[in-house]
C-alpha cells in the first residue's frame, strides 16, 4: 500500500503547482491558514466567466503589447474535450508562449522514495487513535461508505489518509494525471500554427522534496490535510472531472467556488507554499518581460495562482499594466 500511495501522490503533485509561505506552522494549536496559504483568497473582480468558446482568458497589456493569459486547473483528467480554437488563434504569431511552474520530476528519486521512504508515510501509532473524535468519526463514516475496514488506513499518517479518501472510489486510488499543458505545447509546435512562438518554461519545483515535506508535517497540518481530503470526498463538488469540465466551458465562478479539496492541504504546507509563491513571482516577471516586446504573447498559469490576492494578475495590475477579464 505504501508503494501505491507514494506513486499516486507523485501523480497528484506532478500537476499541482505548489509554492510558498514565510511563517512556520505552529504545531501547538490551530493553523492560521491566511498566514500560510498563498491562494486562500481570490480577487473577486478578476473571477469572471468566459464569453468566447472554451476556457476563460485574461489579458495583460500596455501601449504596444498584449499578453493573453490562460488560467488552467491544477488537476485535469487524461481525457478532456476542450475547444482550442481561441488558443490556436492567439498562439499564431505570438512572440513567446510562457508555461507556468510545473514539477521537476526525477523518476529514479520517485521510485527510491516509494521503496525506501516509508518513514514519510507510516504512522507509529494507529492513525485513528491520534485524531480528535469528530475527525475520527468522519473518517470512519467515509471508510464505511467506501466498504472499507475501519483500520484500513491506520498504518499511514493523516495527511496521506486524506489523499487516499480524496482520490479513491470504493477504496481504490484513482488519480488521473492530466495532459492539458502537454497538449498546449504540442499545439504550439504543430503545423496548425503558421507562425509558431518560442516556448519559455518557467523553473519548476522538486516533486520528491514536496512529498517528503508533507510526510513530516506537524500533527495540526496532518489533521488539516485529512479534513481537506474528507471535504473533497464528502462534497462531490470538488471532483477533478466535474471541475475540469467547468473549466473547459469557461465557468470560472463555479469552479473556484467549489471546495478546494486536497489542494488546500498542499497550499497550506509552508515549504510547498513557498514554492507556489516562487512560481507565481516567476510568472509575474516573465509576463512583464514579454510586455517589453511589441506584439502579443501567451501565458499558461495555474488558475488560483492567477486570481489570488497578491497573485499574478493582482501584481501585474499593481505595476500599472492593464488587466482585462474574460467578460470584457
Coordinates of C-alpha atoms in Angstrom, one line a residue:
X1 CA 0.0 0.0 0.0
X2 CA 2.8 2.4 0.8
X3 CA 4.4 2.0 -2.6
X4 CA 1.0 2.6 -4.3
X5 CA 0.5 5.7 -2.1
X6 CA 3.8 7.2 -3.0
X7 CA 3.3 6.6 -6.7
X8 CA -0.2 8.1 -6.6
X9 CA 0.9 11.1 -4.6
X10 CA 3.6 11.6 -7.2
X11 CA 0.9 11.7 -9.8
X12 CA -1.0 14.3 -7.8
X13 CA 1.9 16.6 -7.2
X14 CA 3.1 16.3 -10.8
X15 CA 0.4 18.7 -11.9
X16 CA -0.2 20.6 -8.7
X17 CA 1.5 24.0 -8.9
X18 CA 3.0 24.2 -5.3
X19 CA 4.5 27.1 -3.6
X20 CA 5.3 29.3 -0.5
X21 CA 5.0 30.9 2.9
X22 CA 7.3 32.8 5.2
X23 CA 5.7 31.8 8.5
X24 CA 6.2 28.4 10.1
X25 CA 3.2 26.3 11.2
X26 CA 2.7 26.4 15.0
X27 CA 2.3 22.8 15.9
X28 CA 0.8 23.6 19.3
X29 CA -2.6 24.8 18.0
X30 CA -4.9 25.5 15.1
X31 CA -3.2 26.6 11.9
X32 CA -3.7 30.1 10.7
X33 CA -4.3 29.5 7.0
X34 CA -4.3 33.1 6.0
X35 CA -0.7 33.3 7.1
X36 CA 0.5 30.3 5.0
X37 CA -1.8 29.5 2.1
X38 CA -0.9 31.9 -0.8
X39 CA -4.1 31.0 -2.7
X40 CA -6.7 31.1 0.0
X41 CA -8.3 34.4 -1.0
X42 CA -9.2 35.4 -4.6
X43 CA -9.6 38.9 -6.1
X44 CA -13.4 39.0 -6.8
X45 CA -13.2 41.4 -9.7
X46 CA -10.9 39.0 -11.6
X47 CA -13.2 36.0 -11.2
X48 CA -15.3 36.3 -14.4
X49 CA -16.8 33.7 -16.7
X50 CA -15.7 33.4 -20.3
X51 CA -17.6 34.9 -23.3
X52 CA -15.7 33.2 -26.1
X53 CA -15.8 29.4 -26.7
X54 CA -13.7 27.2 -24.5
X55 CA -11.8 28.1 -21.3
X56 CA -11.5 31.6 -19.9
X57 CA -8.8 34.0 -20.9
X58 CA -7.5 37.2 -19.3
X59 CA -5.4 39.9 -21.0
X60 CA -2.5 42.0 -19.7
X61 CA -1.5 44.9 -21.9
X62 CA 0.5 48.1 -22.2
X63 CA 0.7 50.6 -25.1
X64 CA 2.0 48.2 -27.7
X65 CA 1.8 44.7 -26.4
X66 CA -0.9 42.2 -25.1
X67 CA -0.3 39.0 -23.2
X68 CA -3.2 36.6 -23.4
X69 CA -3.3 34.6 -20.2
X70 CA -5.0 31.2 -19.9
X71 CA -5.7 30.0 -16.4
X72 CA -5.6 26.2 -16.1
X73 CA -6.7 23.8 -13.4
X74 CA -4.1 22.2 -11.1
X75 CA -5.5 18.8 -12.0
X76 CA -7.4 17.5 -15.1
X77 CA -8.4 14.1 -16.3
X78 CA -6.3 12.5 -19.0
X79 CA -9.2 12.8 -21.5
X80 CA -10.9 16.2 -21.7
X81 CA -12.8 17.7 -24.6
X82 CA -11.6 21.4 -24.9
X83 CA -12.3 23.9 -27.6
X84 CA -8.8 25.0 -28.7
X85 CA -9.8 27.5 -31.5
X86 CA -9.1 30.6 -29.4
X87 CA -5.8 29.1 -28.2
X88 CA -4.6 28.4 -31.8
X89 CA -5.5 31.9 -32.9
X90 CA -3.6 33.5 -30.1
X91 CA -0.6 31.3 -30.4
X92 CA -0.2 32.1 -34.1
X93 CA 2.2 35.0 -34.4
X94 CA 2.9 35.2 -30.6
X95 CA 6.4 36.2 -29.6
X96 CA 6.5 33.7 -26.8
X97 CA 4.4 31.0 -25.0
X98 CA 5.1 31.2 -21.3
X99 CA 4.4 27.9 -19.5
X100 CA 4.0 28.3 -15.7
X101 CA 5.6 26.4 -12.9
X102 CA 5.5 22.6 -13.1
X103 CA 7.1 19.7 -11.2
X104 CA 10.8 18.8 -11.6
X105 CA 10.4 15.1 -11.9
X106 CA 13.1 12.5 -11.3
X107 CA 11.7 9.0 -11.9
X108 CA 14.7 7.4 -10.1
X109 CA 14.1 9.5 -7.0
X110 CA 10.4 8.8 -7.0
X111 CA 11.0 5.1 -7.2
X112 CA 13.6 5.3 -4.4
X113 CA 11.1 7.2 -2.3
X114 CA 8.3 4.7 -2.9
X115 CA 10.6 1.8 -2.0
X116 CA 12.7 3.3 0.8
X117 CA 10.8 6.3 2.2
X118 CA 8.3 4.5 4.4
X119 CA 9.1 6.8 7.3
X120 CA 7.5 9.6 5.5
X121 CA 4.2 7.7 5.3
X122 CA 4.0 5.3 8.2
X123 CA 2.2 6.3 11.5
X124 CA 4.0 5.0 14.6
X125 CA 0.6 4.8 16.4
X126 CA -2.6 3.5 14.8
X127 CA -3.6 6.7 13.0
X128 CA -7.3 6.9 14.2
X129 CA -6.1 6.9 17.8
X130 CA -4.3 10.2 17.1
X131 CA -7.4 12.0 15.8
X132 CA -9.9 14.3 17.5
X133 CA -13.3 12.5 18.0
X134 CA -15.1 14.5 15.3
X135 CA -12.4 13.9 12.6
X136 CA -12.2 10.2 13.5
X137 CA -15.9 9.8 13.2
X138 CA -15.9 11.5 9.7
X139 CA -13.1 9.2 8.6
X140 CA -14.8 6.1 9.8
X141 CA -18.1 7.1 8.1
X142 CA -16.2 7.6 4.9
X143 CA -14.4 4.3 5.1
X144 CA -17.8 2.5 5.8
X145 CA -19.3 4.3 2.8
X146 CA -16.4 3.0 0.7
X147 CA -16.9 -0.5 2.0
X148 CA -13.5 -0.5 3.7
X149 CA -12.4 -1.8 7.1
X150 CA -12.2 0.9 9.8
X151 CA -8.5 0.1 10.3
X152 CA -7.6 0.0 6.6
X153 CA -5.7 3.4 6.9
X154 CA -4.4 3.0 10.4
X155 CA -0.8 2.4 9.2
X156 CA -0.5 5.8 7.4
X157 CA -0.2 9.4 8.6
X158 CA -3.4 11.5 8.5
X159 CA -2.1 13.7 5.5
X160 CA -1.8 10.6 3.3
X161 CA -5.1 9.2 4.6
X162 CA -6.6 12.5 3.4
X163 CA -5.1 12.0 0.0
X164 CA -6.5 8.4 -0.2
X165 CA -10.0 9.3 0.7
X166 CA -10.0 12.4 -1.6
X167 CA -8.9 10.3 -4.6
X168 CA -10.5 6.9 -4.1
X169 CA -13.5 5.1 -5.3
X170 CA -14.6 2.1 -3.2
X171 CA -11.3 2.2 -1.5
X172 CA -9.2 2.1 -4.7
X173 CA -6.9 5.0 -5.5
X174 CA -8.0 6.7 -8.7
X175 CA -6.0 9.8 -9.9
X176 CA -5.6 10.9 -13.4
X177 CA -2.6 12.9 -14.4
X178 CA -3.8 15.5 -16.9
X179 CA -2.2 16.4 -20.2
X180 CA -3.5 20.0 -20.7
X181 CA -0.1 21.7 -20.6
X182 CA 1.4 19.0 -22.7
X183 CA -1.4 19.4 -25.2
X184 CA -0.8 23.2 -25.3
X185 CA 2.9 22.6 -26.1
X186 CA 2.0 20.2 -28.8
X187 CA -0.4 22.7 -30.4
X188 CA 2.2 25.4 -30.2
X189 CA 4.7 23.2 -32.1
X190 CA 2.2 21.9 -34.6
X191 CA 1.6 22.7 -38.3
X192 CA -1.7 24.2 -37.2
X193 CA 0.3 27.3 -36.1
X194 CA 1.7 29.1 -39.1
X195 CA 3.9 31.5 -37.1
X196 CA 4.9 29.4 -34.0
X197 CA 6.0 31.1 -30.8
X198 CA 9.2 30.5 -28.8
X199 CA 8.3 28.4 -25.7
X200 CA 9.6 29.6 -22.3
X201 CA 9.2 27.1 -19.5
X202 CA 9.5 28.6 -16.0
X203 CA 11.5 27.0 -13.3
X204 CA 9.8 24.0 -11.6
X205 CA 9.9 22.6 -8.1
X206 CA 11.2 19.3 -6.6
X207 CA 8.4 16.7 -6.6
X208 CA 10.3 14.4 -4.2
X209 CA 11.0 17.2 -1.7
X210 CA 7.3 18.2 -1.7
X211 CA 6.4 14.6 -0.9
X212 CA 8.9 14.4 2.0
X213 CA 7.7 17.8 3.3
X214 CA 4.1 16.6 3.5
X215 CA 5.2 13.4 5.2
X216 CA 7.0 15.3 8.0
X217 CA 4.3 17.9 8.6
X218 CA 3.2 18.5 12.3
X219 CA 0.1 17.0 13.6
X220 CA -2.2 20.1 13.2
X221 CA -1.3 20.2 9.5
X222 CA -1.7 16.4 9.2
X223 CA -5.2 16.8 10.5
X224 CA -5.9 19.7 8.2
X225 CA -4.9 17.5 5.3
X226 CA -7.2 14.7 6.4
X227 CA -10.0 17.2 6.8
X228 CA -9.3 18.6 3.3
X229 CA -9.4 15.1 1.8
X230 CA -12.7 14.3 3.6
X231 CA -14.3 17.5 2.5
X232 CA -13.4 16.7 -1.1
X233 CA -14.9 13.2 -0.8
X234 CA -18.0 14.3 1.0
X235 CA -18.9 17.3 -1.1
X236 CA -18.9 15.7 -4.6
X237 CA -18.3 19.3 -5.9
X238 CA -14.6 19.2 -6.0
X239 CA -14.1 16.2 -8.2
X240 CA -11.4 16.6 -10.9
X241 CA -13.7 15.5 -13.7
X242 CA -16.5 18.0 -12.9
X243 CA -14.2 20.9 -12.2
X244 CA -12.3 20.3 -15.4
X245 CA -15.5 20.2 -17.5
X246 CA -16.5 23.6 -15.9
X247 CA -13.1 25.0 -16.8
X248 CA -13.4 23.8 -20.4
X249 CA -16.7 25.7 -20.6
X250 CA -15.2 28.8 -19.1
X251 CA -17.3 28.6 -15.9
X252 CA -14.8 30.3 -13.7
X253 CA -17.1 31.3 -10.8
X254 CA -18.5 27.8 -10.3
X255 CA -15.0 26.3 -10.5
X256 CA -13.3 28.5 -7.9
X257 CA -16.3 28.4 -5.5
X258 CA -16.1 24.6 -5.2
X259 CA -14.3 23.2 -2.2
X260 CA -10.6 23.1 -3.0
X261 CA -10.2 19.7 -1.5
X262 CA -6.7 18.3 -1.0
X263 CA -5.0 21.2 -2.9
X264 CA -5.9 23.2 0.2
X265 CA -3.6 20.9 2.2
X266 CA -0.7 21.3 -0.3
X267 CA -1.0 25.1 -0.4
X268 CA -1.1 25.3 3.4
X269 CA 2.2 23.4 3.8
X270 CA 4.8 26.2 4.4
X271 CA 7.6 24.8 2.2
X272 CA 5.2 23.9 -0.6
X273 CA 3.6 27.3 -0.2
X274 CA 7.0 29.0 -0.6
X275 CA 7.4 27.2 -3.9
X276 CA 4.0 28.3 -5.1
X277 CA 4.9 31.9 -4.4
X278 CA 8.2 31.5 -6.1
X279 CA 6.4 30.1 -9.2
X280 CA 3.9 33.0 -9.0
X281 CA 6.6 35.6 -8.9
X282 CA 8.5 33.9 -11.8
X283 CA 5.3 34.2 -13.8
X284 CA 4.9 37.9 -13.0
X285 CA 8.5 38.6 -14.1
X286 CA 8.1 36.6 -17.3
X287 CA 4.8 38.3 -18.3
X288 CA 6.3 41.7 -17.5
X289 CA 9.3 40.9 -19.7
X290 CA 7.0 39.8 -22.5
X291 CA 5.3 43.1 -22.4
X292 CA 8.6 44.8 -23.2
X293 CA 8.4 43.5 -26.8
X294 CA 5.7 44.9 -29.2
X295 CA 3.1 42.4 -30.4
X296 CA 1.5 39.6 -28.5
X297 CA 2.4 36.7 -26.2
X298 CA 0.6 33.8 -24.5
X299 CA 1.0 32.7 -20.9
X300 CA -0.5 29.5 -19.3
X301 CA -0.7 29.8 -15.5
X302 CA -2.5 27.7 -12.8
X303 CA -5.9 29.3 -12.1
X304 CA -5.7 30.1 -8.4
X305 CA -2.2 31.5 -8.7
X306 CA -3.5 33.7 -11.4
X307 CA -6.6 35.0 -9.5
X308 CA -5.4 35.1 -5.8
X309 CA -4.8 38.2 -3.8
X310 CA -1.2 39.2 -4.5
X311 CA -1.3 36.6 -7.3
X312 CA -0.1 37.0 -10.9
X313 CA -2.8 39.3 -12.2
X314 CA -3.0 41.3 -8.9
X315 CA 0.7 42.0 -9.0
X316 CA 0.7 43.0 -12.7
X317 CA -2.2 45.3 -12.1
X318 CA -0.2 46.9 -9.3
X319 CA 2.7 47.5 -11.6
X320 CA 0.4 49.7 -13.8
X321 CA -0.4 47.2 -16.6
X322 CA -4.0 47.0 -17.8
X323 CA -5.7 43.7 -16.8
X324 CA -8.8 42.8 -18.8
X325 CA -11.1 40.0 -17.6
X326 CA -12.9 37.3 -19.8
X327 CA -16.2 39.2 -19.6
X328 CA -14.8 42.4 -21.0

